[in-house]
Coordinates of C-alpha atoms in Angstrom, one line a residue:
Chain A
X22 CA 21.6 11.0 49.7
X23 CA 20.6 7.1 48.0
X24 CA 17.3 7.3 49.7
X25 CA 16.7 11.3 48.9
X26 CA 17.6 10.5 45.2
X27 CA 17.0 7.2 44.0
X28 CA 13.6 7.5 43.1
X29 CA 14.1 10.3 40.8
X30 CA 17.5 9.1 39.3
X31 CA 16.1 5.6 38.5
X32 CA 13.0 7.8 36.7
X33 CA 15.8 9.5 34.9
X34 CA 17.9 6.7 33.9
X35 CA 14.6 4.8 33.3
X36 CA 13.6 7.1 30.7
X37 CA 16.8 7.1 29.4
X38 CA 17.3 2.9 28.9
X39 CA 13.5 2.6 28.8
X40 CA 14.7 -0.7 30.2
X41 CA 14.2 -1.4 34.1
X42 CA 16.6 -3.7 34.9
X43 CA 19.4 -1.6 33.2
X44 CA 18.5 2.0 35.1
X45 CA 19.1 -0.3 38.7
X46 CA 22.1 -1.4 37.4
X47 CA 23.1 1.6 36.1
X48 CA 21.5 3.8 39.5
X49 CA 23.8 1.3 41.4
X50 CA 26.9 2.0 39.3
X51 CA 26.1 5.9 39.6
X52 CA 26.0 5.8 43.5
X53 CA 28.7 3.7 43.6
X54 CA 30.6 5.6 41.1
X55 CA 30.3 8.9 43.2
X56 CA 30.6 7.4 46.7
X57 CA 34.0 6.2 45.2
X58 CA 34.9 9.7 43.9
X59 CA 33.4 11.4 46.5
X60 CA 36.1 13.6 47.5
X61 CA 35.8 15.1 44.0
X62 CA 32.7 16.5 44.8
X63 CA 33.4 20.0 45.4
X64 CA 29.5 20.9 46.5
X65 CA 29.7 23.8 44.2
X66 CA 26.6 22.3 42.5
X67 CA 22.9 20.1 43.9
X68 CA 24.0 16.9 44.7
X69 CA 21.0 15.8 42.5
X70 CA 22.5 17.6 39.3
X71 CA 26.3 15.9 40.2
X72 CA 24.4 12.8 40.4
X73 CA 22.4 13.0 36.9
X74 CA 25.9 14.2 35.2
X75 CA 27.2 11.2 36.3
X76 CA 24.4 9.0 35.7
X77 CA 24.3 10.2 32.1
X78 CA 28.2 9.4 31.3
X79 CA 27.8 6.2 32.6
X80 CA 24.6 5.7 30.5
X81 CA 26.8 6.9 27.5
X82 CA 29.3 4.6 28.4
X83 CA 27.1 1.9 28.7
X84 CA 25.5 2.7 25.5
X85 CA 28.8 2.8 23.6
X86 CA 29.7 -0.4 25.0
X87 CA 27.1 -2.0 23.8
X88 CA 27.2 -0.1 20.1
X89 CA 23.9 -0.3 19.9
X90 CA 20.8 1.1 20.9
X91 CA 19.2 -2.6 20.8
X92 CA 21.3 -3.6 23.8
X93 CA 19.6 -0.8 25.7
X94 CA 16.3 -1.3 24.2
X95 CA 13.0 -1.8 25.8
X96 CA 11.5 -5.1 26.8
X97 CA 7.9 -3.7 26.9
X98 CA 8.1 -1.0 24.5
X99 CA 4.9 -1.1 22.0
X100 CA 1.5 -0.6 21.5
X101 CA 0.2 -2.9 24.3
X102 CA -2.1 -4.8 23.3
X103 CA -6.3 -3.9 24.1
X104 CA -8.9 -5.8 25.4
X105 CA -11.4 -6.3 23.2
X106 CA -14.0 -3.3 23.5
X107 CA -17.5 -4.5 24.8
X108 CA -17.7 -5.0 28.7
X109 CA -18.4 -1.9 28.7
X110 CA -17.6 1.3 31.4
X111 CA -15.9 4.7 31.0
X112 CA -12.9 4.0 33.3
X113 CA -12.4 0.6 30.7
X114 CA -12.1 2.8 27.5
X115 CA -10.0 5.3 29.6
X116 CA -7.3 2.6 30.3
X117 CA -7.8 1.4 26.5
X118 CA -6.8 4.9 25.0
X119 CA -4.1 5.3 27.5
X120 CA -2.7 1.9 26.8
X121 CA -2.7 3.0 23.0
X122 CA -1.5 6.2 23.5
X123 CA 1.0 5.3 25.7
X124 CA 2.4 2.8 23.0
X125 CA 2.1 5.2 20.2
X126 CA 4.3 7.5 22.2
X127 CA 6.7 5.2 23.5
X128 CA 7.3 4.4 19.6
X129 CA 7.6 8.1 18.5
X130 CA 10.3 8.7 21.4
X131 CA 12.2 5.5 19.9
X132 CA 12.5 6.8 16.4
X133 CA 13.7 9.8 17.6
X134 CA 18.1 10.7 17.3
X135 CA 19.9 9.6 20.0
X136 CA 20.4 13.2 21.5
X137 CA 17.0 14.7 20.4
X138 CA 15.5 11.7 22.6
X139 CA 17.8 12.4 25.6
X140 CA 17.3 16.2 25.7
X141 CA 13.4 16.2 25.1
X142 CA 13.1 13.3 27.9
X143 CA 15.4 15.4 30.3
X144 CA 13.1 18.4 28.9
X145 CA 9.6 17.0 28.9
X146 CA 10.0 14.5 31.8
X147 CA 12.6 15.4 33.9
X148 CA 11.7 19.2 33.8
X149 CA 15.5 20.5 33.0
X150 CA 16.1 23.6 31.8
X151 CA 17.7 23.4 29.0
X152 CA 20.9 25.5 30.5
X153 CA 20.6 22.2 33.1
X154 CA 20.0 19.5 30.4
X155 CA 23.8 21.4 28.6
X156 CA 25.3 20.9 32.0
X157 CA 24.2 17.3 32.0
X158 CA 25.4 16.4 29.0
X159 CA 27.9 18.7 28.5
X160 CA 26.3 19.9 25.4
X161 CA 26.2 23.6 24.2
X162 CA 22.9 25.1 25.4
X163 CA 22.1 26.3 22.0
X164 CA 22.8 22.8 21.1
X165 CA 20.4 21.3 23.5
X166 CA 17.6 24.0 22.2
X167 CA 18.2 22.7 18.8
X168 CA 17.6 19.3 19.6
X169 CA 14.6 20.2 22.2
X170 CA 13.4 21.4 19.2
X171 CA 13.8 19.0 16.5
X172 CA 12.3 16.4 18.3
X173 CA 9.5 18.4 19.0
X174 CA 8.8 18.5 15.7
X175 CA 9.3 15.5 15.0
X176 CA 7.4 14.0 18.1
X177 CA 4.7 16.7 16.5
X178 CA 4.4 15.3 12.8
X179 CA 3.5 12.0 14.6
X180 CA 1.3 12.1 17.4
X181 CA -1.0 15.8 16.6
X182 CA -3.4 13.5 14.6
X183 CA -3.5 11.3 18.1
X184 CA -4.3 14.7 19.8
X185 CA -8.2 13.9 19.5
X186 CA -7.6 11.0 21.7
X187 CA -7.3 12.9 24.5
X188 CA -10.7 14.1 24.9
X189 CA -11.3 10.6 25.5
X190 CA -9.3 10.9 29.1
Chain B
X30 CA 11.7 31.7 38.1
X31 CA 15.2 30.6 36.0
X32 CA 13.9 29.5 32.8
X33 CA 15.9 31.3 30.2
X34 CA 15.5 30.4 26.6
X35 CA 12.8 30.7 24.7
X36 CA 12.2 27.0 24.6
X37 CA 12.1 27.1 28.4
X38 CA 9.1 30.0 28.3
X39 CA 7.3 28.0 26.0
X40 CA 7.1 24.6 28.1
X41 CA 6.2 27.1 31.2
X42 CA 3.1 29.0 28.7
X43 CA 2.1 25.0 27.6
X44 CA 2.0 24.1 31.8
X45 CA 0.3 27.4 32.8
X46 CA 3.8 28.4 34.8
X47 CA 4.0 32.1 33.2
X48 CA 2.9 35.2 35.1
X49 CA 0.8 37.3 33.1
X50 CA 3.4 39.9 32.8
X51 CA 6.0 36.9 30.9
X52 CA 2.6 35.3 29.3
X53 CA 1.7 38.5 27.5
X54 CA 5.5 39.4 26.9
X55 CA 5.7 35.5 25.6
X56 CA 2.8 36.0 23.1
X57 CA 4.3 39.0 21.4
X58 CA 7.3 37.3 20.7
X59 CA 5.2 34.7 19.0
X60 CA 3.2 36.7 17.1
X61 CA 6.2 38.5 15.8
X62 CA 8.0 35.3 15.0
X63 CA 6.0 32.9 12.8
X64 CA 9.3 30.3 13.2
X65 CA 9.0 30.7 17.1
X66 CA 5.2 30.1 16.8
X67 CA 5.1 27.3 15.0
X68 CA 7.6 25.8 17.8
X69 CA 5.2 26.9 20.6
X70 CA 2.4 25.4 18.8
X71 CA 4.3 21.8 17.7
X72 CA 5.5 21.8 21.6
X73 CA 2.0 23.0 23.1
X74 CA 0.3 19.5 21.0
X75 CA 3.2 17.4 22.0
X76 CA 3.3 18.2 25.5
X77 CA -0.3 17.4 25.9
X78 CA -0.1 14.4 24.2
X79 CA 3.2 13.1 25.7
X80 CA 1.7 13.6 29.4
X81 CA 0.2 10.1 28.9
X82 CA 3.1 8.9 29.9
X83 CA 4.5 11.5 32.7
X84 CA 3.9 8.7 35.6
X85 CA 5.4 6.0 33.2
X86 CA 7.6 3.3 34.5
X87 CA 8.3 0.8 37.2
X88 CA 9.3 1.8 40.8
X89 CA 12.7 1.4 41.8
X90 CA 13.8 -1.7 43.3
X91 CA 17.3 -1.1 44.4
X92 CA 17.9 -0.5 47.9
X93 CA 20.4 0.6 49.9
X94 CA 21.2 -3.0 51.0
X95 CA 21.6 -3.8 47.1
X96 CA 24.2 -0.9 47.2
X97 CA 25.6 -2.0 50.0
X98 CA 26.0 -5.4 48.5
X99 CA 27.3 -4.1 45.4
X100 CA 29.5 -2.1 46.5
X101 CA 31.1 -5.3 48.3
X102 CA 32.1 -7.1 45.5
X103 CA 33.3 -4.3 43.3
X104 CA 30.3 -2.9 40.7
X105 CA 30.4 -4.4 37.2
X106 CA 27.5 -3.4 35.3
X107 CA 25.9 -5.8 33.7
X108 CA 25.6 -5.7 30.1
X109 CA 23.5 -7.3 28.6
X110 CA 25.1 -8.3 25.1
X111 CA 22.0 -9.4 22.2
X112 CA 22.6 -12.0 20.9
X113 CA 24.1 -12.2 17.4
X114 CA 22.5 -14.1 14.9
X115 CA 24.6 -15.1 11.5
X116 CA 22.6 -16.9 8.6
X117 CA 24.1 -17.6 5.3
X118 CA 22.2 -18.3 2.1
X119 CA 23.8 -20.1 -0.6
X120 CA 22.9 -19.8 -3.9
X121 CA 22.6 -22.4 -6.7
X122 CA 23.1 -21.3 -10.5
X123 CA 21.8 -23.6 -13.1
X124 CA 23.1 -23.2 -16.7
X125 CA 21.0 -23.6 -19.3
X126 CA 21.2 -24.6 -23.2
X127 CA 18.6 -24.9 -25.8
X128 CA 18.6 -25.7 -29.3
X129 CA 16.5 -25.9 -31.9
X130 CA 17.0 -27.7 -35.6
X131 CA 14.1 -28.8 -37.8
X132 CA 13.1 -32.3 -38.8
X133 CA 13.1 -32.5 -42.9
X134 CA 10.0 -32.4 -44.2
X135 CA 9.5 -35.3 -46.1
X136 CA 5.6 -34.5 -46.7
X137 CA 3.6 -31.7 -47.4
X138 CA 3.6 -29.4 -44.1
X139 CA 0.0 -29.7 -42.3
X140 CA -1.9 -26.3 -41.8
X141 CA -2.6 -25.3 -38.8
X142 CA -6.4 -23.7 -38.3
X143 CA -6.2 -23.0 -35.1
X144 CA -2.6 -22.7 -33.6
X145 CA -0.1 -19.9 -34.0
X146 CA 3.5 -20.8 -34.7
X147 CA 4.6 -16.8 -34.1
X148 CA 4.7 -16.9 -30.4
X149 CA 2.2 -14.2 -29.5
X150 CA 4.0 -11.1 -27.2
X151 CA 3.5 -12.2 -23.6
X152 CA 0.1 -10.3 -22.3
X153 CA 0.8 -7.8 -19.7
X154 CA -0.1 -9.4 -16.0
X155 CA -3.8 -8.1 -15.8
X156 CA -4.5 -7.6 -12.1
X157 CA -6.9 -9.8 -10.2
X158 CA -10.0 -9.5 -8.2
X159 CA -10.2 -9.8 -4.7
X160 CA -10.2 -13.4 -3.8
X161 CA -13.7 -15.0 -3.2
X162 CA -15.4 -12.2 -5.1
X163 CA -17.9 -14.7 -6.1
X164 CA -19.4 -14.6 -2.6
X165 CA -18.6 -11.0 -1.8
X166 CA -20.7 -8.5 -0.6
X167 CA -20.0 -5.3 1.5
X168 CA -23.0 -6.1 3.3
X169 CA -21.5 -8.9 5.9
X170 CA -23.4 -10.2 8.2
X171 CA -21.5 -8.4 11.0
X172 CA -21.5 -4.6 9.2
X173 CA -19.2 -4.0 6.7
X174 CA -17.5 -6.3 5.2
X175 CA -13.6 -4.8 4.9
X176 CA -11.0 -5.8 1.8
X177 CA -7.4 -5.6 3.0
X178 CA -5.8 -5.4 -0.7
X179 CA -5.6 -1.8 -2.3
X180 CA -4.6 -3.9 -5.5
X181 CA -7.8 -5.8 -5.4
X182 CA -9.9 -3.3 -4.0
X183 CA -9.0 -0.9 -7.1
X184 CA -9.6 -3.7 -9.4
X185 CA -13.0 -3.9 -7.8
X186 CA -13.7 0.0 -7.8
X187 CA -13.1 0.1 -11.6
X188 CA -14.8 -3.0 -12.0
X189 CA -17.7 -1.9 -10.5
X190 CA -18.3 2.0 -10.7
X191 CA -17.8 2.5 -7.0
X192 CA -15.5 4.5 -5.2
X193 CA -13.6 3.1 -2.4
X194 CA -14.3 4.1 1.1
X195 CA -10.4 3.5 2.4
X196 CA -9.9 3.2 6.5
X197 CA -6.7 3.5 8.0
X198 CA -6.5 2.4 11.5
X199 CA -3.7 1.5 14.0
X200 CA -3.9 -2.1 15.5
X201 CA -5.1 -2.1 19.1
X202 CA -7.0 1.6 18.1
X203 CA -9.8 2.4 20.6
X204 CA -11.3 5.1 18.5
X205 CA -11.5 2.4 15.5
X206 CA -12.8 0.2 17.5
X207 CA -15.7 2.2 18.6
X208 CA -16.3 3.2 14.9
X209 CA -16.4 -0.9 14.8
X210 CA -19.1 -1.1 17.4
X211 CA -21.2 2.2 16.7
X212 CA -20.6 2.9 12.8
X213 CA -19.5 0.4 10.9
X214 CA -22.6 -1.9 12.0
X215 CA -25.0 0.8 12.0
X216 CA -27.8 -0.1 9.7
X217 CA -28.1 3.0 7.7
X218 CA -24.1 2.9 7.2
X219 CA -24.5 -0.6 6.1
X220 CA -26.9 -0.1 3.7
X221 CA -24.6 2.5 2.1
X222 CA -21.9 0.6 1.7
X223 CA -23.4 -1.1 -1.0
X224 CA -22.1 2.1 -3.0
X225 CA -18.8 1.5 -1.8
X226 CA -15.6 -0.2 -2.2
X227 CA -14.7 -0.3 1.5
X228 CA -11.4 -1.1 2.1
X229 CA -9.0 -1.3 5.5
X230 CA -5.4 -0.9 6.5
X231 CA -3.2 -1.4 9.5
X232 CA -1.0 2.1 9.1
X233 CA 1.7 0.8 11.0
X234 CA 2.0 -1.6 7.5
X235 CA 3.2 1.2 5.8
X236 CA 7.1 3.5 5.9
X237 CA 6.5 5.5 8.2
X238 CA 6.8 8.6 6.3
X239 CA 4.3 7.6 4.2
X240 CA 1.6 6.8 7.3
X241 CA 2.5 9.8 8.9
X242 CA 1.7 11.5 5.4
X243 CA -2.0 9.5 5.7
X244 CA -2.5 10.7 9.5
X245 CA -1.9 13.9 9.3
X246 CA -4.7 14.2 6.8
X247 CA -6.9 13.0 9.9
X248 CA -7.3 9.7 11.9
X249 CA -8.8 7.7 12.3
X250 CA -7.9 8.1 8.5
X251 CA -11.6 7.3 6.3
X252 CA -11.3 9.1 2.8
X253 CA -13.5 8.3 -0.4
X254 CA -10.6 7.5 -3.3
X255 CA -11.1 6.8 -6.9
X256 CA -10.1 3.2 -8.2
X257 CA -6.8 5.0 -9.4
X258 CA -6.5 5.2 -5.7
X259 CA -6.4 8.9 -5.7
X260 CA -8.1 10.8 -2.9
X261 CA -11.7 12.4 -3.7
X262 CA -13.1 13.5 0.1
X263 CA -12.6 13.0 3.5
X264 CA -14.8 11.0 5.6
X265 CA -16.5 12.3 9.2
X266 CA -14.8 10.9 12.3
X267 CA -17.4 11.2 14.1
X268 CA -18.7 7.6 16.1
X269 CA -21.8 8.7 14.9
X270 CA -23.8 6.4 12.2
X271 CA -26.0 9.6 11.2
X272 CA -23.1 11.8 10.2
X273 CA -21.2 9.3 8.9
X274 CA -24.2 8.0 6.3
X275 CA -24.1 11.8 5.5
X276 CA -21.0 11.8 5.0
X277 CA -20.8 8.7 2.6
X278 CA -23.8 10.4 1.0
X279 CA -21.3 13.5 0.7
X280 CA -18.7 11.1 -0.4
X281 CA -20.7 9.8 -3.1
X282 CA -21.9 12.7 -5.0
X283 CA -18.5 14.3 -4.7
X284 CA -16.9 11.0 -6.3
X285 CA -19.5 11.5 -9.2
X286 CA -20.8 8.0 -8.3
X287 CA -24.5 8.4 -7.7
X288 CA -25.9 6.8 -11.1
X289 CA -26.7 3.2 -11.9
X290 CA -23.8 0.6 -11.6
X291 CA -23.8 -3.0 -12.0
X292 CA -25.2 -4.8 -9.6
X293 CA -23.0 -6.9 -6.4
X294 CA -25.4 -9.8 -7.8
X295 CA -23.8 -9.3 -11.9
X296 CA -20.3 -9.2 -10.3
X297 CA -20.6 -12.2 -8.2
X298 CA -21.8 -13.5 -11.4
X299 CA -18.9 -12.5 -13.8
X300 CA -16.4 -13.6 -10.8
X301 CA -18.2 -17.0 -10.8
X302 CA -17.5 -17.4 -14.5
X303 CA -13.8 -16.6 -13.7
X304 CA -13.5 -18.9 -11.0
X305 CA -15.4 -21.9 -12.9
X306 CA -13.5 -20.8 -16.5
X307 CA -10.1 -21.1 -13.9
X308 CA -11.1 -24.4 -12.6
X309 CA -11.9 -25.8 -16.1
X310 CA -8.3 -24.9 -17.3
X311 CA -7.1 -26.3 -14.3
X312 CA -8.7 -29.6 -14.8
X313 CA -7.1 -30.1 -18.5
X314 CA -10.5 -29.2 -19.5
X315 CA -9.8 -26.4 -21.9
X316 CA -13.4 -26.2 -24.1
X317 CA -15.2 -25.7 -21.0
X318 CA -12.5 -22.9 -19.8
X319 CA -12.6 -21.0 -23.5
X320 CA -16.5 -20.9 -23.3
X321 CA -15.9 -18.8 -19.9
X322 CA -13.0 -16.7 -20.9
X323 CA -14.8 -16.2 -24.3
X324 CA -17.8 -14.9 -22.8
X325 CA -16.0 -12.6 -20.4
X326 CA -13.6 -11.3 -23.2
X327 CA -17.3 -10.0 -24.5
X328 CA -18.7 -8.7 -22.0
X329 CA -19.5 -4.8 -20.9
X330 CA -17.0 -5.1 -17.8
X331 CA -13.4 -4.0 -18.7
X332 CA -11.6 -5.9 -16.0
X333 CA -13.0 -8.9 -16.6
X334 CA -12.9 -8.5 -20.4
X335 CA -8.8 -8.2 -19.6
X336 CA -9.5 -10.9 -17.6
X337 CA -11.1 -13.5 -20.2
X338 CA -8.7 -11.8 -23.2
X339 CA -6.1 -13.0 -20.8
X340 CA -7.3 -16.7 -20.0
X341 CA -7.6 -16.8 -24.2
X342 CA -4.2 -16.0 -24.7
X343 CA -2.8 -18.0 -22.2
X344 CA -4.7 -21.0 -23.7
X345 CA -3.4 -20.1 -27.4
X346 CA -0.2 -20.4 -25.9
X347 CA -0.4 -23.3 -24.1
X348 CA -1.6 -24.8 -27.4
X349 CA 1.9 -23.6 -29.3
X350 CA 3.8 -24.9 -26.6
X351 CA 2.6 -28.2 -26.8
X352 CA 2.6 -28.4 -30.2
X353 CA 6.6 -27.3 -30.4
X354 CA 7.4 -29.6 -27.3
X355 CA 5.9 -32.6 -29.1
X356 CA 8.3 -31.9 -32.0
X357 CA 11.3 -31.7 -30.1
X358 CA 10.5 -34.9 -28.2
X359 CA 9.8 -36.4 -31.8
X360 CA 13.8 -35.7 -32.6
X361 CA 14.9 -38.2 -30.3
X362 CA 11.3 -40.4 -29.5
X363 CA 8.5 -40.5 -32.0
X364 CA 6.3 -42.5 -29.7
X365 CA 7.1 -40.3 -26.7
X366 CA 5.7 -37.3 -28.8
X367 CA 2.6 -39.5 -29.8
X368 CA 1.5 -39.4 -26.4
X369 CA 2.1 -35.8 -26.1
X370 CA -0.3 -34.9 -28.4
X371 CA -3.0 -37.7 -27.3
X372 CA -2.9 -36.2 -24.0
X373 CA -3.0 -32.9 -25.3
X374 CA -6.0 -34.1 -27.4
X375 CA -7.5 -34.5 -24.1
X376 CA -7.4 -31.5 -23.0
X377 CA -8.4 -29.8 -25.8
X378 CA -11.1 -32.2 -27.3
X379 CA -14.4 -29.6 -28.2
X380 CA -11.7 -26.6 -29.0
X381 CA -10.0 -25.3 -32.9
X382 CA -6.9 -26.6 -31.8
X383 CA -8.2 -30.2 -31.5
X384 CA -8.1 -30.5 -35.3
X385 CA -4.3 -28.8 -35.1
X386 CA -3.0 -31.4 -33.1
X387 CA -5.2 -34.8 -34.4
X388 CA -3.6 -33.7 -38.3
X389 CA -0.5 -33.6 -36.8
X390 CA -0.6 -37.0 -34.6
X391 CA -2.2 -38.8 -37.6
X392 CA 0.9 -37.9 -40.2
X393 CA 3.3 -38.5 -37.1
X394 CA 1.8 -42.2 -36.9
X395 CA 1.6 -42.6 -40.7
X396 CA 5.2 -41.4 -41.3
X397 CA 7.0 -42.2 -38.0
X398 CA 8.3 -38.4 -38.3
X399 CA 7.0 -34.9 -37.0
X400 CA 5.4 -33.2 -40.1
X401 CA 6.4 -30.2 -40.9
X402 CA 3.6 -27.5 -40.1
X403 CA 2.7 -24.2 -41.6
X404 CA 0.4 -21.2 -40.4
X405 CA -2.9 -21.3 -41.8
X406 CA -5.0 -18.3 -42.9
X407 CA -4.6 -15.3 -40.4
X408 CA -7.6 -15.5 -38.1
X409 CA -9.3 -13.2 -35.9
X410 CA -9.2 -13.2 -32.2
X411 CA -11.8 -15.2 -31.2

């Protein structure tokens, strides 16, 4: 099961921390979290969506530990930083726009709610339903559409004037 | 397929996932729904824009041995507590008590020419010119040359009859920095500029709101504004020198700003005078600075008529204050406020208020008290 899910569930709670070395702590806490509860595992459900429930609680946990966001934030979050345009080459401006891009997202997804951020990751990234993102988080599914949808429109406000960038790619 | 809300059909129509059965069943929900269609539309730009960063992130490290391991020694995740940082200011009060009495006048008072008693109302901060305007031209050796004040770059636009040709960029921008390379050196865009006020800002300066506000009028954000710094036209985009001259020509006739202003080489001239008028004043040497600020206070240009107006006031003040400081040091030191006023003779030697203060210093010498002093004539401005 650790080597069938790890990848994924560290890409979940990766997106979630947007901090490495917190989603292997917290993919280590989540295995060993439901090898220890095991026998509550009633195999009604996938063992990926058991797994994801659980990861998410402990990231809430961990979260609320901390009281803070900050203690979960990113260590490389940002617009990274360009080379200086001139030596020239397609595949060089390619990486440059996806560098800036990728930092101008990153920064979107960060001023986003709490839960708006969770849902759209789990929405956009993830590819959850949204009837799978309420059983995640235990959220109504009316309630996870609302926030799906708020911070689409918030994500939109901010990046549809970077939309012309992507002709660059 | 199990998607089931509406939001779920419309990430499947924005990743090509819908039959053409639910595709054409999806679209006339939209088209009945404007709400619902604005949604699809706001998702369809984010999703494209957001797959930058579908492959994002490290691979995982942990393997099963690190489990393994873990597991051994009971799992404690490891927080990772920020540090807290504490800082305290303290903050000093100072009380303050001033008094004023009059020395009898034993003599008749001396008339002053030149100096006002009545302390003038203070003159309204008059805003400055970009620094080094003296040496300033749009035309930089590498392409345009960029202010990076709004408050000095209006200054300049009114000062000059130009509009400003505003940038907004995003630090690290590759977009801006190919209009860098391509436009913004371009010789036919250069050459333009000379019409312009160009001006450049980082976005991410700004609230957020308010730079959101800015891009969704278009970025990279160019726009021709007025010097009130209200928007007149947008600018092309394009990385194209040709369209963008066009457009500045556009951007020109739209801001009414195709007729004769002064010339870069008259400013550079006025801001000289400032600078030296400034310098003069600085040095004590206050004839030398009145001369400048006199002949700016004249001239056609009304920032830099504020400008000399100002430098004149602040002079006449600094005149009055003297002239009260020497009395109250008189109270308690007669010679003390002797060589107040010779130094302040210094300064002021060429000026009106040279006589002021040499009537006063000759009956403080002859008398061994401050005279009193009395307005002369009203006068005007100079």
């Amino acid at each position: 099961m650790f080597e069938e899910h790890r990848d994924s569930l560290f890409r979940f709670l990766y997106r979630l921390t947007r901090n490495a070395p917190d989603a292997e702590d917290l993919l280590q806490e989540t295995f060993l979290a439901v090898w220890r509860k095991r026998d509550r595992f009633e195999g009604r459900g996938s063992a990926g969506a058991y797994l994801r429930r659980t990861a998410y609680r402990l990231f809430l946990n961990a979260r609320e530990r901390t009281n803070r966001r900050a203690a979960l934030a990113p260590t490389t979050v940002g617009t990274e930083a360009c080379d200086v345009p001139g030596d020239g080459g397609d595949e060089h401006e390619r990486r440059e726009v996806i560098g800036f891009l990728a930092g101008r997202i990153r920064e979107a997804l960060d001023g986003l709610p709490d839960a708006a951020r969770e849902a759209f990751v789990m929405f956009r990234y993830e590819g959850l339903t949204c009837a799978q993102i309420a059983a995640v988080t235990g959220a109504p599914v009316k309630t996870v559409e609302t926030r799906v949808g708020r911070a689409t429109a918030l994500l939109a406000a901010r990046l549809r004037p970077l939309q012309h960038h992507m002709s660059h790619l | 397929m199990n998607d089931s809300t509406r939001l779920d059909r419309i990430r499947a129509l924005a990743e090509r996932r819908l039959s053409a059965e639910e595709d054409e069943r999806l679209r006339r929900e939209l088209a009945a729904d404007p709400e619902l269609a604005r949604l699809a539309e706001d998702f369809g730009a984010v999703h494209a824009v957001t797959a930058v960063l579908a492959d994002d992130g490290p691979a995982c490290r942990t393997s099963f041995d690190d489990l393994a391991r873990a597991a051994e020694r009971e799992p404690v995740f490891r927080r990772r507590w920020t540090r807290r940082v504490a800082a305290a200011a303290a903050v000093a009060l100072l009380a303050a008590a001033a008094w004023y009495a009059l020395a009898p006048a034993a003599a008749p008072a001396v008339v002053l020419g030149a100096i006002e008693l009545d302390a003038a109302p203070a003159p309204a901060p008059v805003p400055e010119p970009p620094p080094g305007l003296a040496h300033y031209d749009p035309r930089g050796p590498g392409g345009v040359a960029w202010l990076d004040d709004f408050q000095a770059a209006s200054w300049l636009s009114a000062a000059s009859g130009r509009p400003l040709l505003v940038f907004g960029e995003i630090r690290g921008c590759p977009m801006c920095a190919k209009l860098d390379v391509d436009v913004f050196t371009a010789r036919s865009v250069v050459d333009l500029i000379e019409r312009y006020v160009p001006v450049r800002f980082d976005l991410d300066a700004l609230p957020r709101e308010e730079a959101d506000a800015l891009m969704r009028r278009g970025y990279p954000f160019l726009e021709v504004w007025s010097d009130r710094l209200e928007p007149i036209r947008p600018l092309s985009r394009q990385p194209d020198p040709a369209f963008f001259a066009e457009s500045m020509r556009d951007g020109l006739a739209a801001a009414d700003a195709e007729g004769e202003v002064a010339s870069w080489d008259e400013l550079r001239s006025l801001a000289r005078t400032l600078d030296r008028a400034r310098e003069r004043e600085t040095a004590g040497l206050f004839a030398g600075a009145l001369d400048g600020y006199r002949a700016l206070a004249g001239g056609a240009s009304e920032p830099f008529r504020r400008l000399g107006d100002c430098g004149l006031a602040r002079i006449a003040a600094d005149a009055r204050g003297t002239l009260l400081h020497a009395r109250e040091v008189a109270r308690s030191d007669p010679g003390g406020a002797e060589e107040v006023l010779r130094r302040a003779l210094q300064r002021y030697a060429g000026t009106d208020y040279a006589a002021d203060l040499r009537a006063v210093l000759e009956r403080l010498r002859d008398s061994g008290r401050f005279p009193a002093v009395t307005a002369g004539a009203p006068r005007q401005p100079s």
